[in-house]
Structure formats: C-alpha cells, structure tokens
DNA sequence: GTCTATATCTCGATAGAC
DNA sequence: GTCTATCGAGATATAGAC
C-alpha cells in the first residue's frame, strides 16, 4: 500500500467515524477530538484531511447519501415496485433499535443543520431527503398510481415522523406498529394482485 | 407593581425569550447572552432567576407544554371529537411558515436533547409529545374507533414527519398537501355522519 | 505526510460591588 | 435584587518540529 492509498484510507476512516459519531451525538456536541479518537487519528492531523469541521459534516452527509443509494440500488433488483417499497419499510423497521437511541441519521442531521443562521449545509441535508423522495415517487409512478409525488411525501414523512417519536419516547416498538400499518397501506393502494 | 411582581415578570420574559430563541437557534447554538438580550435582561442577572442553562431549557419546554395545553383546552369546547382533531390539523397547517423556518418547537427540541449523553431533559421533551398523544387518543376513543392509541400515533407521527420535511426542504406547501390528506383521512374513519 | 504543542476564542458560571 | 467584571473550561484552528 503506497502513501496515497494510506492517506485516503485515513480520510475514509475519518469520514466513517464522522458519520457515526455525528449521528450519535449531534453536530454541536461532537468535537473534532471525538471524531479523531473514533477514527484512531491524532487530533491535529485531522486538519490535513479536512480544513474545517463543516467539511467533516459534509463528508458525513455524503456517507449517509451513499448508504441510501446502496439500499435503493439493492431494492431496484426486485421486479415489483410495490415489493421495493415494502422492503424499504422493512429496512426502516429493522433499524428500530438505532432509531430509538439516535433517530434517523439524515433526519436528525437536517433538524440540527436547519438551526444554523449560516445556511451552508442545511440545503445538503435536504438534498439527501429529496433524493429519497424522488426514488419513492418513481416507484409509485411505476405502479400507475395517481399523484405519486404526494404518495412519496406521505411515505417518507411517515418514516421521519415515526423515527422522531421512536427516538423521543425511546420506544422501538413504535416502529413496529407504524411499520405494520404502512405495509398494509401499501398493499391497499391501487389494483389488488390477487 | 411591587418588587415581587417585577421579579417574576423578568422571569417570565426570560422564559418566553428562551422558548422563542431555543426554537429558532437550537439549544447548543444559543448562548445565555442571546436569551438575555432577547429578554432585555443583563447577562449576569440571568443567574438570579435560573441557576443553569438547563433550567432555562426546562422552562422553555414548560412554556411549549403550556401553549399546547391551551390549544387542546380550546379544542375541547368543540362538541364533536372529529372536529377537534380536524381543527388540530388546521392549527398545524396554519403554522406552516414557522415550521418551514424552524420546524416543530417540541419535535426539534426533542431531537436535540436526545443527542445528549446526559439524559436529564430528553425525557421531559418526550413527555410533552406523550401528552399530545394521549389527548389525541382520547378523541379517537370518544369516536368509538378501534385501536385509538395506534390512530393517535399515526396522526402525531404524521405531524412530526411533515414538520421535519417542511423544515428540511424549506417548503411550507408540504404542510398544505399533507394536511389536506390528513383531513380527508379523519373524515374517512369510522361511521359516516351523512 | 504526520503529529505535538499551543494560540485564540467563546461560553457558562461566579464573585462581589452597589 | 441588580449588574459588572472576570474566571476557567473547553473548543476550533494553527504553527512548526520531525
């Protein structure tokens, strides 16, 4: 492994650590030392890879976006759009313990970034959510349902809402209850298969 | 006005300012100086009324709780539980501009407080949401609908979800679209009146 | 490229005059 | 009760040795 590869590996370790720690502790309560420790990189060295803390936040957001893209690409392999959406809901529900402790990574990040007067990064958090909305709308459209954008809004909004309540009340079972309802809702839409 | 009354008035000014500024800027990005300035109280004097910053956060939460109680008390005067719930949704939608800029006061506060390792205040944010859930469930129960707790979860969750998306995408129209859907949903539940 | 040491700044909290 | 002055902790960011 040459120098370039090692360097980019440290960068990737920092990015992964940032995504994890910022989700758990939030942006404002996380120090560069926290991220450096988690990535096993000396604090002062962080500045060689990221000029500011905001650049680390940006990298964390890109990491979440990448995870989400990976998930939707996997779901795209399912032949039926309805099954893709139901699998998405099931993926959410399977993350209920994490949601109870820290909420949705993108959602909680978006909330925090929107509190900043300097609106440099909140648009980027919004973009991640926007891309999920677009993918979801595409599935509804493929199903031939009317107003696919509204249906996508309803589904993603339900996800963010149940994540927030699960987190605020520290009750993962909320994800089970709402998830089950969403699955039945998806089944009820449009023409029945059987 | 005697000294006691003036003192408690300053306390109330600080509480009101805390509720407003903490909603707009979040807990971590808000300094005591911000709140003191907004309340027109000298910074050092804050400590006469609140021993710590956390006590101010707690006071802000109590303020939001009081506003919510005031709203539900007003809605309780409507004879039909369904009309109460629909009026609640309309109250939410009417706050769409504020939601686009700062999100739901209680919801965003809960998200931020849940990020703290020291879990002193996150339970209190959860309690505010819990009380709203309970009131909502009582309305569904009075309508004679099955699983009123699940229905309450769905409604409050939808509110938190649409608030978060409205805020993240800075688009108040999201509240109109989802609000309209919720009103139709409430109408579709149970026996039709006409 | 890597890391230590430290400058600089901001904030929460306190001491004490009035 | 009110307010000024300031302490001390802890954060980001930088300077410079290696």
CSV table of C-alpha atoms (C1' of nucleotides) in Angstrom, one decimal:
chain,number,residue,atom,x,y,z
A,1,UNK,CA,0.0,0.0,0.0
A,2,UNK,CA,1.6,3.3,-1.1
A,3,UNK,CA,1.4,6.6,0.6
A,4,UNK,CA,-1.6,7.8,-1.4
A,5,UNK,CA,-3.6,4.8,-0.5
A,6,UNK,CA,-2.8,5.1,3.2
A,7,UNK,CA,-3.7,8.7,3.1
A,8,UNK,CA,-7.1,8.2,1.5
A,9,UNK,CA,-7.7,5.3,3.9
A,10,UNK,CA,-7.2,7.7,6.8
A,11,UNK,CA,-9.6,10.1,5.1
A,12,UNK,CA,-12.1,7.3,4.8
A,13,UNK,CA,-11.7,6.3,8.4
A,14,UNK,CA,-12.4,9.9,9.4
A,15,UNK,CA,-15.4,10.1,7.2
A,16,UNK,CA,-16.9,6.9,8.5
A,17,UNK,CA,-16.2,8.0,12.1
A,18,UNK,CA,-17.8,11.4,11.4
A,19,UNK,CA,-20.9,9.7,10.0
A,20,UNK,CA,-21.2,7.5,13.1
A,21,UNK,CA,-20.4,10.0,15.9
A,22,UNK,CA,-22.3,12.9,14.4
A,23,UNK,CA,-25.4,10.7,14.2
A,24,UNK,CA,-25.0,9.6,17.8
A,25,UNK,CA,-24.0,12.9,19.5
A,26,UNK,CA,-25.2,15.5,17.0
A,27,UNK,CA,-23.1,18.1,15.3
A,28,UNK,CA,-22.8,20.7,18.1
A,29,UNK,CA,-21.9,18.3,20.9
A,30,UNK,CA,-19.3,16.4,18.8
A,31,UNK,CA,-15.7,17.7,19.0
A,32,UNK,CA,-13.0,17.1,16.4
A,33,UNK,CA,-11.3,15.1,19.2
A,34,UNK,CA,-14.3,12.8,19.4
A,35,UNK,CA,-14.1,12.0,15.7
A,36,UNK,CA,-10.3,11.8,15.6
A,37,UNK,CA,-10.3,9.3,18.6
A,38,UNK,CA,-13.0,7.2,16.9
A,39,UNK,CA,-11.0,7.1,13.7
A,40,UNK,CA,-7.8,6.5,15.5
A,41,UNK,CA,-6.1,9.6,14.0
A,42,UNK,CA,-4.3,12.2,16.1
A,43,UNK,CA,-6.4,15.4,16.5
A,44,UNK,CA,-4.0,17.8,14.9
A,45,UNK,CA,-3.8,15.6,11.9
A,46,UNK,CA,-7.5,15.9,11.1
A,47,UNK,CA,-6.8,19.3,9.5
A,48,UNK,CA,-4.6,17.7,6.9
A,49,UNK,CA,-7.6,15.9,5.5
A,50,UNK,CA,-10.4,18.4,6.4
A,51,UNK,CA,-9.8,22.1,6.6
A,52,UNK,CA,-12.8,22.8,8.8
A,53,UNK,CA,-15.4,20.9,11.0
A,54,UNK,CA,-18.0,21.7,8.4
A,55,UNK,CA,-16.1,19.8,5.8
A,56,UNK,CA,-16.4,16.7,8.1
A,57,UNK,CA,-20.1,17.3,8.5
A,58,UNK,CA,-20.4,17.5,4.7
A,59,UNK,CA,-18.4,14.2,4.4
A,60,UNK,CA,-20.7,12.5,6.9
A,61,UNK,CA,-23.8,13.6,4.9
A,62,UNK,CA,-22.2,12.2,1.7
A,63,UNK,CA,-21.6,9.0,3.6
A,64,UNK,CA,-25.3,8.7,4.5
A,65,UNK,CA,-26.3,9.5,0.9
A,66,UNK,CA,-24.0,6.7,-0.3
A,67,UNK,CA,-25.6,4.2,2.2
A,68,UNK,CA,-29.0,5.2,1.0
A,69,UNK,CA,-28.1,4.9,-2.7
A,70,UNK,CA,-26.7,1.4,-1.9
A,71,UNK,CA,-30.0,0.4,-0.4
A,72,UNK,CA,-32.2,1.7,-3.2
A,73,UNK,CA,-29.9,0.1,-5.8
A,74,UNK,CA,-30.4,-3.2,-4.0
A,75,UNK,CA,-34.2,-2.7,-3.9
A,76,UNK,CA,-34.2,-1.9,-7.6
A,77,UNK,CA,-33.4,-5.5,-8.3
A,78,UNK,CA,-36.9,-6.6,-7.1
A,79,UNK,CA,-39.2,-6.8,-10.0
A,80,UNK,CA,-42.3,-5.3,-8.4
A,81,UNK,CA,-42.2,-1.7,-7.3
A,82,UNK,CA,-44.7,-2.4,-4.5
A,83,UNK,CA,-42.3,-5.0,-3.2
A,84,UNK,CA,-39.5,-2.5,-3.3
A,85,UNK,CA,-41.4,-0.1,-1.2
A,86,UNK,CA,-42.4,-2.7,1.3
A,87,UNK,CA,-38.8,-3.8,1.5
A,88,UNK,CA,-37.9,-0.2,2.2
A,89,UNK,CA,-40.3,-0.1,5.1
A,90,UNK,CA,-39.0,-3.3,6.4
A,91,UNK,CA,-35.4,-2.0,6.2
A,92,UNK,CA,-36.6,1.0,8.3
A,93,UNK,CA,-38.3,-1.2,10.9
A,94,UNK,CA,-35.2,-3.4,11.2
A,95,UNK,CA,-33.3,-0.3,12.3
A,96,UNK,CA,-35.7,0.4,15.1
A,97,UNK,CA,-33.2,0.0,18.0
A,98,UNK,CA,-30.8,2.5,16.4
A,99,UNK,CA,-33.7,4.8,15.7
A,100,UNK,CA,-34.8,4.6,19.4
A,101,UNK,CA,-31.3,5.7,20.5
A,102,UNK,CA,-30.4,8.2,17.9
A,103,UNK,CA,-33.2,8.8,15.4
A,104,UNK,CA,-32.8,8.8,11.6
A,105,UNK,CA,-29.3,9.8,10.7
A,106,UNK,CA,-30.3,12.1,7.9
A,107,UNK,CA,-33.5,13.5,9.6
A,108,UNK,CA,-31.8,14.4,12.9
A,109,UNK,CA,-28.9,15.9,11.0
A,110,UNK,CA,-31.3,18.0,8.9
A,111,UNK,CA,-33.0,19.3,12.0
A,112,UNK,CA,-29.8,20.4,13.6
A,113,UNK,CA,-28.4,22.0,10.4
A,114,UNK,CA,-31.6,23.9,9.9
A,115,UNK,CA,-31.0,25.7,13.2
A,116,UNK,CA,-27.9,27.4,11.9
A,117,UNK,CA,-28.2,31.0,10.7
A,118,UNK,CA,-25.4,30.3,8.3
A,119,UNK,CA,-27.4,28.1,5.9
A,120,UNK,CA,-24.4,26.5,4.3
A,121,UNK,CA,-25.2,22.9,4.9
A,122,UNK,CA,-28.9,22.5,5.5
A,123,UNK,CA,-29.6,22.5,1.8
A,124,UNK,CA,-27.4,19.5,1.5
A,125,UNK,CA,-29.2,17.6,4.2
A,126,UNK,CA,-32.4,18.5,2.4
A,127,UNK,CA,-31.0,17.1,-0.8
A,128,UNK,CA,-30.5,13.7,0.7
A,129,UNK,CA,-34.1,13.5,1.7
A,130,UNK,CA,-35.1,14.9,-1.6
A,131,UNK,CA,-33.4,12.1,-3.4
A,132,UNK,CA,-35.2,9.5,-1.3
A,133,UNK,CA,-38.5,11.3,-2.1
A,134,UNK,CA,-37.7,11.1,-5.8
A,135,UNK,CA,-36.9,7.4,-5.7
A,136,UNK,CA,-40.0,6.7,-3.8
A,137,UNK,CA,-42.2,8.7,-6.2
A,138,UNK,CA,-40.7,6.8,-9.1
A,139,UNK,CA,-41.9,3.5,-7.5
A,140,UNK,CA,-45.4,4.8,-7.1
A,141,UNK,CA,-45.4,6.1,-10.6
A,142,UNK,CA,-44.3,2.8,-11.9
A,143,UNK,CA,-47.3,1.3,-10.1
A,144,UNK,CA,-49.5,3.6,-12.2
A,145,UNK,CA,-50.9,5.3,-9.1
A,146,UNK,CA,-52.2,8.9,-9.3
A,147,UNK,CA,-50.2,11.7,-7.6
A,148,UNK,CA,-47.1,9.7,-7.0
A,149,UNK,CA,-45.3,12.7,-5.5
A,150,UNK,CA,-47.9,13.1,-2.8
A,151,UNK,CA,-47.8,9.4,-2.0
A,152,UNK,CA,-44.0,9.6,-1.7
A,153,UNK,CA,-44.3,12.6,0.6
A,154,UNK,CA,-46.7,10.6,2.8
A,155,UNK,CA,-44.4,7.6,3.0
A,156,UNK,CA,-41.2,9.4,3.7
A,157,UNK,CA,-43.0,11.8,6.1
A,158,UNK,CA,-44.4,8.8,8.0
A,159,UNK,CA,-40.9,7.4,8.2
A,160,UNK,CA,-39.4,10.6,9.6
A,161,UNK,CA,-42.3,11.0,12.0
A,162,UNK,CA,-42.1,7.5,13.4
A,163,UNK,CA,-38.4,7.8,13.7
A,164,UNK,CA,-38.7,11.0,15.7
A,165,UNK,CA,-41.4,9.6,18.0
A,166,UNK,CA,-39.4,6.4,18.5
A,167,UNK,CA,-36.4,8.4,19.4
A,168,UNK,CA,-38.3,10.9,21.7
A,169,UNK,CA,-40.2,8.2,23.5
A,170,UNK,CA,-37.3,5.8,23.4
A,171,UNK,CA,-39.7,3.0,22.3
A,172,UNK,CA,-38.6,0.9,19.3
A,173,UNK,CA,-42.0,-0.8,19.3
A,174,UNK,CA,-43.4,2.4,17.7
A,175,UNK,CA,-41.5,1.4,14.5
A,176,UNK,CA,-43.2,-2.0,14.6
A,177,UNK,CA,-46.7,-0.6,14.9
A,178,UNK,CA,-46.3,2.2,12.3
A,179,UNK,CA,-44.3,-0.1,10.0
A,180,UNK,CA,-47.1,-2.7,10.0
A,181,UNK,CA,-49.6,0.0,9.2
A,182,UNK,CA,-47.5,1.3,6.3
A,183,UNK,CA,-47.2,-2.2,4.9
A,184,UNK,CA,-51.0,-2.7,4.9
A,185,UNK,CA,-51.4,0.8,3.4
A,186,UNK,CA,-49.0,-0.1,0.5
A,187,UNK,CA,-51.0,-3.3,-0.1
A,188,UNK,CA,-54.2,-1.4,-0.2
A,189,UNK,CA,-53.2,1.0,-2.9
A,190,UNK,CA,-54.4,0.6,-6.5
A,191,UNK,CA,-55.3,-2.7,-8.1
A,192,UNK,CA,-55.0,-5.8,-6.0
A,193,UNK,CA,-52.8,-8.5,-7.4
A,194,UNK,CA,-54.9,-11.3,-6.1
B,1,UNK,CA,-46.3,46.8,40.7
B,2,UNK,CA,-44.2,45.7,43.7
B,3,UNK,CA,-40.7,44.1,43.6
B,4,UNK,CA,-42.0,40.5,43.6
B,5,UNK,CA,-44.2,41.2,40.6
B,6,UNK,CA,-41.4,42.8,38.7
B,7,UNK,CA,-39.1,40.0,39.5
B,8,UNK,CA,-41.5,37.3,38.3
B,9,UNK,CA,-42.1,39.4,35.2
B,10,UNK,CA,-38.4,39.3,34.4
B,11,UNK,CA,-38.5,35.6,35.0
B,12,UNK,CA,-41.4,35.3,32.5
B,13,UNK,CA,-39.7,37.5,30.0
B,14,UNK,CA,-36.7,35.2,30.2
B,15,UNK,CA,-38.9,32.1,29.9
B,16,UNK,CA,-40.7,33.5,26.8
B,17,UNK,CA,-37.4,34.5,25.2
B,18,UNK,CA,-35.9,31.1,25.9
B,19,UNK,CA,-38.8,29.3,24.3
B,20,UNK,CA,-38.6,31.5,21.2
B,21,UNK,CA,-34.8,31.6,20.7
B,22,UNK,CA,-34.2,28.0,21.6
B,23,UNK,CA,-36.8,27.0,18.9
B,24,UNK,CA,-35.1,29.2,16.3
B,25,UNK,CA,-31.5,28.5,17.0
B,26,UNK,CA,-31.5,25.2,18.9
B,27,UNK,CA,-30.1,24.6,22.3
B,28,UNK,CA,-26.4,24.2,21.5
B,29,UNK,CA,-26.1,27.3,19.3
B,30,UNK,CA,-28.0,29.5,21.7
B,31,UNK,CA,-25.9,31.4,24.3
B,32,UNK,CA,-27.3,32.8,27.6
B,33,UNK,CA,-26.3,36.2,26.1
B,34,UNK,CA,-28.8,35.5,23.2
B,35,UNK,CA,-31.6,34.8,25.6
B,36,UNK,CA,-30.7,37.7,27.9
B,37,UNK,CA,-30.6,40.2,25.0
B,38,UNK,CA,-34.0,39.0,23.7
B,39,UNK,CA,-35.5,39.3,27.2
B,40,UNK,CA,-33.8,42.7,27.7
B,41,UNK,CA,-32.1,41.4,30.9
B,42,UNK,CA,-28.3,41.8,31.7
B,43,UNK,CA,-26.4,38.6,31.1
B,44,UNK,CA,-25.1,38.2,34.6
B,45,UNK,CA,-28.6,38.7,36.0
B,46,UNK,CA,-29.9,35.6,34.4
B,47,UNK,CA,-28.3,33.5,37.1
B,48,UNK,CA,-30.5,35.1,39.7
B,49,UNK,CA,-33.5,33.5,38.0
B,50,UNK,CA,-32.0,30.4,36.6
B,51,UNK,CA,-29.1,28.6,38.1
B,52,UNK,CA,-28.0,26.8,35.0
B,53,UNK,CA,-28.7,26.9,31.2
B,54,UNK,CA,-30.5,23.6,31.5
B,55,UNK,CA,-33.1,25.2,33.8
B,56,UNK,CA,-33.8,27.7,31.0
B,57,UNK,CA,-34.3,24.8,28.6
B,58,UNK,CA,-36.6,23.2,31.0
B,59,UNK,CA,-38.6,26.5,31.4
B,60,UNK,CA,-38.8,26.7,27.6
B,61,UNK,CA,-40.2,23.2,27.4
B,62,UNK,CA,-42.8,24.0,30.1
B,63,UNK,CA,-43.7,27.0,28.0
B,64,UNK,CA,-44.4,24.9,24.9
B,65,UNK,CA,-46.4,22.5,27.1
B,66,UNK,CA,-48.5,25.4,28.3
B,67,UNK,CA,-49.2,26.5,24.8
B,68,UNK,CA,-50.2,23.0,23.8
B,69,UNK,CA,-52.5,22.7,26.8
B,70,UNK,CA,-54.1,26.0,25.9
B,71,UNK,CA,-54.7,24.8,22.4
B,72,UNK,CA,-56.3,21.4,23.4
B,73,UNK,CA,-58.4,23.2,26.0
B,74,UNK,CA,-59.8,25.4,23.3
B,75,UNK,CA,-60.4,22.5,21.0
B,76,UNK,CA,-62.2,20.6,23.8
B,77,UNK,CA,-65.0,23.2,23.5
B,78,UNK,CA,-66.0,21.7,20.2
B,79,UNK,CA,-68.8,19.1,20.6
B,80,UNK,CA,-67.5,16.6,18.0
B,81,UNK,CA,-64.2,14.8,18.6
B,82,UNK,CA,-63.7,14.5,14.9
B,83,UNK,CA,-64.0,18.3,14.5
B,84,UNK,CA,-61.5,18.7,17.3
B,85,UNK,CA,-58.9,16.6,15.5
B,86,UNK,CA,-59.6,18.4,12.2
B,87,UNK,CA,-59.1,21.7,13.9
B,88,UNK,CA,-55.9,20.4,15.4
B,89,UNK,CA,-54.6,19.6,11.9
B,90,UNK,CA,-55.7,23.0,10.7
B,91,UNK,CA,-53.8,24.7,13.5
B,92,UNK,CA,-50.7,22.8,12.5
B,93,UNK,CA,-51.1,23.8,8.8
B,94,UNK,CA,-51.6,27.4,9.8
B,95,UNK,CA,-48.1,27.3,11.4
B,96,UNK,CA,-46.5,26.2,8.1
B,97,UNK,CA,-44.3,29.2,7.6
B,98,UNK,CA,-42.8,28.9,11.1
B,99,UNK,CA,-42.4,25.1,10.5
B,100,UNK,CA,-40.5,25.8,7.3
B,101,UNK,CA,-38.1,28.0,9.1
B,102,UNK,CA,-37.6,26.2,12.4
B,103,UNK,CA,-39.7,23.0,12.5
B,104,UNK,CA,-42.0,21.9,15.3
B,105,UNK,CA,-40.8,23.5,18.6
B,106,UNK,CA,-41.2,20.4,20.7
B,107,UNK,CA,-40.1,18.0,18.0
B,108,UNK,CA,-36.8,19.7,17.1
B,109,UNK,CA,-36.1,20.2,20.8
B,110,UNK,CA,-36.7,16.5,21.4
B,111,UNK,CA,-34.3,15.6,18.6
B,112,UNK,CA,-31.6,17.8,20.0
B,113,UNK,CA,-32.0,16.8,23.7
B,114,UNK,CA,-31.9,13.1,22.7
B,115,UNK,CA,-28.3,13.6,21.4
B,116,UNK,CA,-27.1,14.3,24.9
B,117,UNK,CA,-25.3,11.5,26.8
B,118,UNK,CA,-26.6,13.1,30.0
B,119,UNK,CA,-30.2,12.1,29.6
B,120,UNK,CA,-31.6,14.7,32.0
B,121,UNK,CA,-34.0,16.6,29.8
B,122,UNK,CA,-34.9,14.3,26.9
B,123,UNK,CA,-37.5,12.5,29.0
B,124,UNK,CA,-39.2,15.9,29.5
B,125,UNK,CA,-39.4,16.6,25.8
B,126,UNK,CA,-40.8,13.1,25.3
B,127,UNK,CA,-43.4,13.9,28.0
B,128,UNK,CA,-44.8,16.9,26.0
B,129,UNK,CA,-45.2,14.7,23.0
B,130,UNK,CA,-46.7,11.9,25.1
B,131,UNK,CA,-49.4,14.3,26.4
B,132,UNK,CA,-50.3,15.3,22.9
B,133,UNK,CA,-50.5,11.6,22.0
B,134,UNK,CA,-52.8,10.9,25.0
B,135,UNK,CA,-55.2,13.8,24.2
B,136,UNK,CA,-55.3,12.6,20.5
B,137,UNK,CA,-56.0,9.0,21.5
B,138,UNK,CA,-58.8,10.2,23.8
B,139,UNK,CA,-60.6,11.9,20.8
B,140,UNK,CA,-60.3,8.7,18.7
B,141,UNK,CA,-61.6,6.7,21.7
B,142,UNK,CA,-64.6,9.0,22.1
B,143,UNK,CA,-65.4,8.4,18.4
B,144,UNK,CA,-65.6,4.7,19.2
B,145,UNK,CA,-62.8,3.8,16.8
B,146,UNK,CA,-60.8,0.6,17.4
B,147,UNK,CA,-57.1,0.9,18.5
B,148,UNK,CA,-57.3,4.6,19.3
B,149,UNK,CA,-53.7,4.6,20.5
B,150,UNK,CA,-52.5,3.4,17.1
B,151,UNK,CA,-54.5,6.1,15.4
B,152,UNK,CA,-53.1,8.8,17.7
B,153,UNK,CA,-49.6,7.5,16.9
B,154,UNK,CA,-50.3,7.8,13.2
B,155,UNK,CA,-51.6,11.3,13.4
B,156,UNK,CA,-48.9,12.8,15.7
B,157,UNK,CA,-46.3,10.9,13.7
B,158,UNK,CA,-47.6,12.4,10.5
B,159,UNK,CA,-47.4,15.8,12.1
B,160,UNK,CA,-43.8,15.4,13.2
B,161,UNK,CA,-42.9,13.9,9.8
B,162,UNK,CA,-44.4,16.7,7.7
B,163,UNK,CA,-42.9,19.3,10.0
B,164,UNK,CA,-39.5,17.8,9.6
B,165,UNK,CA,-39.8,17.6,5.8
B,166,UNK,CA,-41.3,21.1,5.6
B,167,UNK,CA,-38.3,22.4,7.5
B,168,UNK,CA,-35.6,20.3,5.7
B,169,UNK,CA,-36.9,21.3,2.3
B,170,UNK,CA,-37.9,24.8,3.4
B,171,UNK,CA,-41.3,24.3,1.6
B,172,UNK,CA,-44.4,25.3,3.6
B,173,UNK,CA,-46.6,23.9,0.9
B,174,UNK,CA,-45.7,20.4,2.1
B,175,UNK,CA,-47.9,21.2,5.2
B,176,UNK,CA,-50.8,22.1,2.9
B,177,UNK,CA,-50.6,18.8,0.9
B,178,UNK,CA,-50.1,16.5,3.9
B,179,UNK,CA,-52.6,18.5,6.0
B,180,UNK,CA,-55.3,18.1,3.3
B,181,UNK,CA,-54.6,14.4,3.2
B,182,UNK,CA,-55.0,14.1,7.0
B,183,UNK,CA,-58.3,15.9,6.9
B,184,UNK,CA,-59.7,13.5,4.4
B,185,UNK,CA,-58.3,10.6,6.3
B,186,UNK,CA,-60.0,11.8,9.5
B,187,UNK,CA,-63.3,12.1,7.5
B,188,UNK,CA,-62.9,8.6,6.2
B,189,UNK,CA,-62.6,6.9,9.6
B,190,UNK,CA,-65.5,5.1,11.1
B,191,UNK,CA,-69.2,5.7,10.5
B,192,UNK,CA,-70.0,8.5,8.2
B,193,UNK,CA,-72.3,11.1,9.7
B,194,UNK,CA,-74.1,11.8,6.5
C,1,DG,C1',2.9,13.5,5.5
C,2,DT,C1',2.5,13.1,10.5
C,3,DC,C1',1.9,14.8,14.9
C,4,DT,C1',2.7,17.9,19.3
C,5,DA,C1',2.1,21.9,21.4
C,6,DT,C1',-0.3,25.8,21.7
C,7,DA,C1',-2.7,30.2,20.2
C,8,DT,C1',-7.1,32.2,20.3
C,9,DC,C1',-11.7,32.5,21.2
C,10,DT,C1',-16.2,31.7,23.2
C,11,DC,C1',-19.2,30.4,26.6
C,12,DG,C1',-21.1,29.1,31.1
C,13,DA,C1',-20.7,30.3,35.6
C,14,DT,C1',-19.1,33.1,39.7
C,15,DA,C1',-17.5,36.8,42.9
C,16,DG,C1',-18.6,40.7,44.8
C,17,DA,C1',-19.7,45.9,44.4
C,18,DC,C1',-23.8,48.6,44.7
D,1,DG,C1',-32.3,42.4,43.8
D,2,DT,C1',-29.3,44.1,40.1
D,3,DC,C1',-25.4,44.3,37.4
D,4,DT,C1',-20.2,44.4,36.0
D,5,DA,C1',-16.1,42.2,35.7
D,6,DT,C1',-13.9,38.2,35.2
D,7,DC,C1',-12.5,33.3,35.8
D,8,DG,C1',-11.7,28.9,34.0
D,9,DA,C1',-13.1,25.1,30.9
D,10,DG,C1',-13.1,23.5,26.5
D,11,DA,C1',-13.5,24.2,21.7
D,12,DT,C1',-11.5,25.1,16.8
D,13,DA,C1',-7.7,26.0,14.3
D,14,DT,C1',-2.7,26.9,13.5
D,15,DA,C1',2.5,26.9,13.8
D,16,DG,C1',6.2,24.4,13.3
D,17,DA,C1',9.2,20.3,14.7
D,18,DC,C1',10.1,15.9,12.9
